[in-house]
Amino acid sequence: MATRFSTLGRYPNTRMRRNRREDWSRRLVAETKLSVDDLIWPVFVQEGRNERTPVVSMPGVDRLTVDLFVEAVKEARDLGIPAVAIFPETDPEAKTPDAREAYNPDNLVCRAIRAAKTAVSGIGIVCDVALDPFNSDGHDGIVRDGIILNDESVEALIKQAIVQTEAGADVQAPSDMMDGRIGAIRKALDDKGYQHAQIMSYAAKYASGFYNPFRDAIGSSGALKGDKKTYQMDPANSDEALREVGFDIEEGADMVMVKPGLPYLDIVRRVKDAFGVPTYAYQVSGEYAMLRGACDRGWLDWNKVLLETLGSFKRAGCDGILTYGAVDAARLLKAK
Ligand code: PBG
């Protein structure tokens, strides 16, 4: 790269500002382009009817009852957003140490998926596979004597992926970071005849400080004992992310994800360059809160920073972005 650029001409023959002078010219030389087709909208659901509950640490984001979730999915479809991702706030009474509510075919998530799939077509539904919304410990896996068990957790995740697929979810998105779960889920889905069911792996997911508002939204913050460092990745690591992604591709992941987003764009670029598979990033709750918090105080302009940050994911190599700003972004892109 360095040599290529150094032989390319010099000021005053070369003036970089020439191409930037007019809008048409800036459009012509643009290297990447954000489109509505790049967006996945994460939505929180709760029990009840015709109710929405604001998530305090995520201004502008509400948890929705199933009927309003169906309306939201319609709205997303009408805006051209390709997919929504669904996350449940489970009744604390239903949370147990074995997280069995995760594979109850009539749990909130499955009811919401069925309702949306019955009422709305032309949009994909992505569904998390992880035990934290259902686990009285708040962990993504089953905990015994303070240890997050791997293989026992994978057994529960398999059952969860099956009920969610049977409810109509198009994409299973394991976010738990247990070892070997992609291969195990792929095999279980295939054995059941669900060869078409897609898997988007949260392949390189870091033990991040940016998830707190999400944990408020699904009501797992109070429950969580300790941290997730024995299964989520150390933010210091980058080569390790490539191993994680490589394993998940070998095990059958159709799409891979890096999470969080903005602080990990270097990982996105490495993953895309190394594997060239459909690559996604999650602009997580804390990133959303950070931007919205500043915008609500008048320190930043939401429309600008939303599109700029989403554009940076494209530049880093993402094929798509999970963002709580998906609806706002879709409207802005439409108005352009
Ligand atoms: C849980 C899960 C988390 C997120 C998505 N799935 C939180 C966590 O790992 O603690 C985070 C999303 C966000 O912060 O927006 N398996």
mmCIF file of C-alpha atoms in Angstrom, residues 21-259:
data_model
loop_
_atom_site.group_PDB
_atom_site.id
_atom_site.type_symbol
_atom_site.label_atom_id
_atom_site.label_comp_id
_atom_site.label_asym_id
_atom_site.label_seq_id
_atom_site.Cartn_x
_atom_site.Cartn_y
_atom_site.Cartn_z
ATOM 1 C CA ARG A 21 -15.460 20.212 -4.891
ATOM 2 C CA GLU A 22 -18.997 19.301 -6.036
ATOM 3 C CA ASP A 23 -21.625 17.000 -4.632
ATOM 4 C CA TRP A 24 -21.920 14.982 -7.870
ATOM 5 C CA SER A 25 -18.167 14.439 -7.852
ATOM 6 C CA ARG A 26 -18.084 13.398 -4.204
ATOM 7 C CA ARG A 27 -20.813 10.883 -5.002
ATOM 8 C CA LEU A 28 -18.866 9.614 -7.983
ATOM 9 C CA VAL A 29 -15.707 8.897 -5.984
ATOM 10 C CA ALA A 30 -17.446 7.495 -2.890
ATOM 11 C CA GLU A 31 -15.885 4.113 -2.077
ATOM 12 C CA THR A 32 -18.679 2.699 0.079
ATOM 13 C CA LYS A 33 -22.363 3.264 0.349
ATOM 14 C CA LEU A 34 -24.736 2.617 3.218
ATOM 15 C CA SER A 35 -28.145 1.349 2.183
ATOM 16 C CA VAL A 36 -31.296 0.207 3.938
ATOM 17 C CA ASP A 37 -30.338 -3.327 2.842
ATOM 18 C CA ASP A 38 -27.475 -3.206 5.337
ATOM 19 C CA LEU A 39 -29.660 -2.819 8.425
ATOM 20 C CA ILE A 40 -30.887 -5.252 11.060
ATOM 21 C CA TRP A 41 -33.126 -3.769 13.741
ATOM 22 C CA PRO A 42 -32.903 -5.266 17.273
ATOM 23 C CA VAL A 43 -36.261 -5.062 19.107
ATOM 24 C CA PHE A 44 -37.096 -5.852 22.751
ATOM 25 C CA VAL A 45 -40.354 -7.586 23.649
ATOM 26 C CA GLN A 46 -42.291 -7.877 26.908
ATOM 27 C CA GLU A 47 -45.463 -9.553 28.205
ATOM 28 C CA GLY A 48 -48.828 -7.789 28.065
ATOM 29 C CA ARG A 49 -50.987 -6.092 25.452
ATOM 30 C CA ASN A 50 -50.805 -2.758 23.695
ATOM 31 C CA GLU A 51 -48.038 -1.488 25.936
ATOM 32 C CA ARG A 52 -44.593 -0.056 25.419
ATOM 33 C CA THR A 53 -42.046 0.543 28.164
ATOM 34 C CA PRO A 54 -39.194 2.975 27.600
ATOM 35 C CA VAL A 55 -35.732 1.567 28.268
ATOM 36 C CA VAL A 56 -34.350 4.325 30.480
ATOM 37 C CA SER A 57 -30.704 3.882 29.517
ATOM 38 C CA MET A 58 -31.609 3.804 25.790
ATOM 39 C CA PRO A 59 -33.572 7.003 25.069
ATOM 40 C CA GLY A 60 -35.983 6.460 22.183
ATOM 41 C CA VAL A 61 -36.025 2.651 22.553
ATOM 42 C CA ASP A 62 -39.147 0.956 23.968
ATOM 43 C CA ARG A 63 -39.842 -2.617 24.927
ATOM 44 C CA LEU A 64 -42.955 -3.760 23.080
ATOM 45 C CA THR A 65 -45.759 -6.197 23.792
ATOM 46 C CA VAL A 66 -46.285 -8.839 21.093
ATOM 47 C CA ASP A 67 -49.106 -6.941 19.316
ATOM 48 C CA LEU A 68 -46.962 -3.802 19.056
ATOM 49 C CA PHE A 69 -43.966 -5.907 18.029
ATOM 50 C CA VAL A 70 -45.983 -7.141 15.064
ATOM 51 C CA GLU A 71 -46.711 -3.500 14.114
ATOM 52 C CA ALA A 72 -43.010 -2.682 14.465
ATOM 53 C CA VAL A 73 -42.050 -5.580 12.183
ATOM 54 C CA LYS A 74 -44.540 -4.295 9.601
ATOM 55 C CA GLU A 75 -43.067 -0.814 9.838
ATOM 56 C CA ALA A 76 -39.551 -2.198 9.361
ATOM 57 C CA ARG A 77 -40.679 -4.266 6.367
ATOM 58 C CA ASP A 78 -42.380 -1.242 4.801
ATOM 59 C CA LEU A 79 -39.171 0.752 5.202
ATOM 60 C CA GLY A 80 -37.257 -2.007 3.403
ATOM 61 C CA ILE A 81 -35.253 -3.160 6.424
ATOM 62 C CA PRO A 82 -34.267 -6.773 5.612
ATOM 63 C CA ALA A 83 -34.477 -8.219 9.144
ATOM 64 C CA VAL A 84 -35.294 -7.615 12.794
ATOM 65 C CA ALA A 85 -33.584 -9.282 15.752
ATOM 66 C CA ILE A 86 -35.758 -10.114 18.737
ATOM 67 C CA PHE A 87 -34.842 -10.062 22.455
ATOM 68 C CA PRO A 88 -37.259 -10.921 25.285
ATOM 69 C CA GLU A 89 -37.688 -9.561 28.786
ATOM 70 C CA THR A 90 -38.628 -12.748 30.607
ATOM 71 C CA ASP A 91 -40.902 -12.705 33.640
ATOM 72 C CA PRO A 92 -38.506 -13.109 36.627
ATOM 73 C CA GLU A 93 -40.786 -15.907 37.909
ATOM 74 C CA ALA A 94 -39.959 -17.956 34.818
ATOM 75 C CA LYS A 95 -36.192 -17.680 35.313
ATOM 76 C CA THR A 96 -34.494 -20.776 36.734
ATOM 77 C CA PRO A 97 -30.909 -21.998 37.162
ATOM 78 C CA ASP A 98 -31.378 -24.412 34.239
ATOM 79 C CA ALA A 99 -32.979 -21.683 32.061
ATOM 80 C CA ARG A 100 -35.577 -24.160 30.814
ATOM 81 C CA GLU A 101 -37.894 -21.324 29.733
ATOM 82 C CA ALA A 102 -35.418 -20.849 26.844
ATOM 83 C CA TYR A 103 -36.808 -23.954 25.133
ATOM 84 C CA ASN A 104 -40.449 -23.620 26.114
ATOM 85 C CA PRO A 105 -42.160 -23.501 22.685
ATOM 86 C CA ASP A 106 -44.725 -21.077 24.115
ATOM 87 C CA ASN A 107 -42.269 -18.649 25.661
ATOM 88 C CA LEU A 108 -42.538 -14.939 24.893
ATOM 89 C CA VAL A 109 -39.978 -15.033 22.088
ATOM 90 C CA CYS A 110 -41.673 -17.933 20.280
ATOM 91 C CA ARG A 111 -45.106 -16.316 20.625
ATOM 92 C CA ALA A 112 -43.754 -13.047 19.239
ATOM 93 C CA ILE A 113 -42.055 -14.805 16.308
ATOM 94 C CA ARG A 114 -45.224 -16.768 15.453
ATOM 95 C CA ALA A 115 -47.369 -13.622 15.628
ATOM 96 C CA ALA A 116 -44.994 -11.651 13.409
ATOM 97 C CA LYS A 117 -44.518 -14.462 10.896
ATOM 98 C CA THR A 118 -48.278 -14.951 10.598
ATOM 99 C CA ALA A 119 -48.984 -11.251 10.052
ATOM 100 C CA VAL A 120 -45.970 -10.017 8.095
ATOM 101 C CA SER A 121 -44.066 -11.392 5.129
ATOM 102 C CA GLY A 122 -40.993 -10.172 3.321
ATOM 103 C CA ILE A 123 -38.790 -9.629 6.356
ATOM 104 C CA GLY A 124 -36.380 -11.945 8.170
ATOM 105 C CA ILE A 125 -36.445 -12.675 11.880
ATOM 106 C CA VAL A 126 -33.143 -13.161 13.643
ATOM 107 C CA CYS A 127 -33.297 -14.740 17.087
ATOM 108 C CA ASP A 128 -30.611 -14.807 19.758
ATOM 109 C CA VAL A 129 -29.537 -18.197 21.051
ATOM 110 C CA ALA A 130 -28.270 -17.699 24.615
ATOM 111 C CA LEU A 131 -29.623 -18.409 28.059
ATOM 112 C CA ASP A 132 -29.219 -15.019 29.761
ATOM 113 C CA PRO A 133 -32.828 -13.814 29.382
ATOM 114 C CA PHE A 134 -34.049 -17.064 31.008
ATOM 115 C CA ASN A 135 -31.360 -17.797 33.546
ATOM 116 C CA SER A 136 -31.723 -16.760 37.187
ATOM 117 C CA ASP A 137 -27.938 -16.220 37.181
ATOM 118 C CA GLY A 138 -28.047 -13.804 34.244
ATOM 119 C CA HIS A 139 -25.361 -15.812 32.449
ATOM 120 C CA ASP A 140 -25.478 -17.032 28.856
ATOM 121 C CA GLY A 141 -24.773 -20.590 29.984
ATOM 122 C CA ILE A 142 -25.743 -22.858 32.865
ATOM 123 C CA VAL A 143 -23.826 -22.147 36.064
ATOM 124 C CA ARG A 144 -22.771 -24.778 38.583
ATOM 125 C CA ASP A 145 -20.569 -23.952 41.591
ATOM 126 C CA GLY A 146 -19.688 -20.627 40.020
ATOM 127 C CA ILE A 147 -18.525 -22.253 36.746
ATOM 128 C CA ILE A 148 -20.299 -21.606 33.438
ATOM 129 C CA LEU A 149 -20.639 -25.127 32.046
ATOM 130 C CA ASN A 150 -19.888 -25.496 28.354
ATOM 131 C CA ASP A 151 -21.304 -28.763 27.046
ATOM 132 C CA GLU A 152 -24.416 -28.755 29.266
ATOM 133 C CA SER A 153 -25.140 -25.211 28.086
ATOM 134 C CA VAL A 154 -24.776 -26.280 24.452
ATOM 135 C CA GLU A 155 -27.443 -28.969 25.027
ATOM 136 C CA ALA A 156 -29.870 -26.269 26.201
ATOM 137 C CA LEU A 157 -28.914 -23.951 23.330
ATOM 138 C CA ILE A 158 -29.676 -26.712 20.810
ATOM 139 C CA LYS A 159 -33.184 -27.090 22.241
ATOM 140 C CA GLN A 160 -33.639 -23.312 22.192
ATOM 141 C CA ALA A 161 -32.555 -23.059 18.539
ATOM 142 C CA ILE A 162 -35.036 -25.808 17.608
ATOM 143 C CA VAL A 163 -38.093 -24.213 19.263
ATOM 144 C CA GLN A 164 -37.221 -20.823 17.816
ATOM 145 C CA THR A 165 -36.841 -22.306 14.341
ATOM 146 C CA GLU A 166 -40.140 -24.158 14.728
ATOM 147 C CA ALA A 167 -41.801 -20.881 15.789
ATOM 148 C CA GLY A 168 -40.649 -19.418 12.465
ATOM 149 C CA ALA A 169 -37.396 -17.575 13.170
ATOM 150 C CA ASP A 170 -35.315 -17.518 9.985
ATOM 151 C CA VAL A 171 -31.881 -17.005 11.502
ATOM 152 C CA GLN A 172 -30.507 -18.477 14.703
ATOM 153 C CA ALA A 173 -27.913 -16.159 16.203
ATOM 154 C CA PRO A 174 -25.917 -17.843 18.983
ATOM 155 C CA SER A 175 -24.534 -15.055 21.168
ATOM 156 C CA ASP A 176 -23.416 -17.197 24.081
ATOM 157 C CA MET A 177 -19.763 -17.848 23.126
ATOM 158 C CA MET A 178 -19.776 -21.481 24.329
ATOM 159 C CA ASP A 179 -17.273 -23.654 22.450
ATOM 160 C CA GLY A 180 -18.624 -25.943 19.748
ATOM 161 C CA ARG A 181 -22.169 -24.620 19.747
ATOM 162 C CA ILE A 182 -22.346 -23.693 16.078
ATOM 163 C CA GLY A 183 -21.535 -27.231 14.928
ATOM 164 C CA ALA A 184 -23.898 -28.758 17.492
ATOM 165 C CA ILE A 185 -26.770 -26.438 16.539
ATOM 166 C CA ARG A 186 -26.162 -26.971 12.807
ATOM 167 C CA LYS A 187 -26.268 -30.733 13.250
ATOM 168 C CA ALA A 188 -29.405 -30.630 15.395
ATOM 169 C CA LEU A 189 -31.199 -28.367 12.908
ATOM 170 C CA ASP A 190 -30.200 -30.622 10.004
ATOM 171 C CA ASP A 191 -31.265 -33.783 11.861
ATOM 172 C CA LYS A 192 -34.707 -32.200 12.289
ATOM 173 C CA GLY A 193 -34.889 -31.385 8.583
ATOM 174 C CA TYR A 194 -34.233 -27.647 8.992
ATOM 175 C CA GLN A 195 -31.373 -27.479 6.482
ATOM 176 C CA HIS A 196 -32.666 -24.078 5.365
ATOM 177 C CA ALA A 197 -32.379 -22.500 8.830
ATOM 178 C CA GLN A 198 -29.598 -19.910 8.754
ATOM 179 C CA ILE A 199 -27.005 -19.365 11.473
ATOM 180 C CA MET A 200 -25.507 -15.961 12.196
ATOM 181 C CA SER A 201 -22.790 -16.550 14.737
ATOM 182 C CA TYR A 202 -21.804 -13.937 17.275
ATOM 183 C CA ALA A 203 -18.335 -15.302 16.527
ATOM 184 C CA ALA A 204 -16.092 -12.626 18.000
ATOM 185 C CA LYS A 205 -17.986 -11.293 20.961
ATOM 186 C CA TYR A 206 -16.016 -9.413 23.565
ATOM 187 C CA ALA A 207 -16.518 -9.168 27.336
ATOM 188 C CA SER A 208 -17.482 -5.534 26.970
ATOM 189 C CA GLY A 209 -18.607 -2.707 29.197
ATOM 190 C CA PHE A 210 -20.933 -1.539 26.436
ATOM 191 C CA TYR A 211 -23.755 -4.058 27.073
ATOM 192 C CA ASN A 212 -25.213 -2.581 30.283
ATOM 193 C CA PRO A 213 -28.254 -0.832 28.758
ATOM 194 C CA PHE A 214 -29.180 -4.078 26.956
ATOM 195 C CA ARG A 215 -29.095 -5.928 30.260
ATOM 196 C CA ASP A 216 -31.461 -3.269 31.665
ATOM 197 C CA ALA A 217 -33.736 -3.748 28.664
ATOM 198 C CA ILE A 218 -34.079 -7.525 29.091
ATOM 199 C CA GLY A 219 -34.002 -7.302 32.883
ATOM 200 C CA SER A 220 -30.881 -9.394 33.397
ATOM 201 C CA SER A 221 -28.625 -6.744 34.998
ATOM 202 C CA GLY A 222 -29.956 -7.359 38.503
ATOM 203 C CA ALA A 223 -29.569 -11.105 38.090
ATOM 204 C CA LEU A 224 -26.049 -11.171 36.683
ATOM 205 C CA LYS A 225 -23.512 -12.474 39.168
ATOM 206 C CA GLY A 226 -19.924 -11.689 38.275
ATOM 207 C CA ASP A 227 -18.840 -11.051 34.702
ATOM 208 C CA LYS A 228 -18.717 -12.934 31.403
ATOM 209 C CA LYS A 229 -14.933 -13.071 31.010
ATOM 210 C CA THR A 230 -14.681 -16.873 31.039
ATOM 211 C CA TYR A 231 -16.644 -17.145 27.804
ATOM 212 C CA GLN A 232 -16.641 -13.755 26.049
ATOM 213 C CA MET A 233 -13.362 -12.548 24.542
ATOM 214 C CA ASP A 234 -10.690 -10.366 26.102
ATOM 215 C CA PRO A 235 -10.764 -6.908 24.436
ATOM 216 C CA ALA A 236 -6.967 -7.112 24.233
ATOM 217 C CA ASN A 237 -7.124 -9.862 21.588
ATOM 218 C CA SER A 238 -7.331 -9.771 17.825
ATOM 219 C CA ASP A 239 -5.693 -12.964 16.447
ATOM 220 C CA GLU A 240 -7.992 -14.910 18.750
ATOM 221 C CA ALA A 241 -11.003 -13.387 16.961
ATOM 222 C CA LEU A 242 -9.805 -14.957 13.714
ATOM 223 C CA ARG A 243 -9.600 -18.389 15.366
ATOM 224 C CA GLU A 244 -13.130 -17.968 16.755
ATOM 225 C CA VAL A 245 -14.502 -16.919 13.371
ATOM 226 C CA GLY A 246 -12.612 -19.692 11.564
ATOM 227 C CA PHE A 247 -14.047 -22.370 13.857
ATOM 228 C CA ASP A 248 -17.583 -21.047 13.435
ATOM 229 C CA ILE A 249 -17.313 -21.029 9.644
ATOM 230 C CA GLU A 250 -16.002 -24.603 9.711
ATOM 231 C CA GLU A 251 -18.853 -25.578 12.011
ATOM 232 C CA GLY A 252 -21.413 -24.205 9.568
ATOM 233 C CA ALA A 253 -22.079 -20.532 10.310
ATOM 234 C CA ASP A 254 -23.639 -18.750 7.312
ATOM 235 C CA MET A 255 -22.806 -15.292 8.627
ATOM 236 C CA VAL A 256 -20.455 -14.074 11.324
ATOM 237 C CA MET A 257 -20.629 -11.119 13.650
ATOM 238 C CA VAL A 258 -18.229 -8.932 15.576
ATOM 239 C CA LYS A 259 -19.513 -7.297 18.728
#
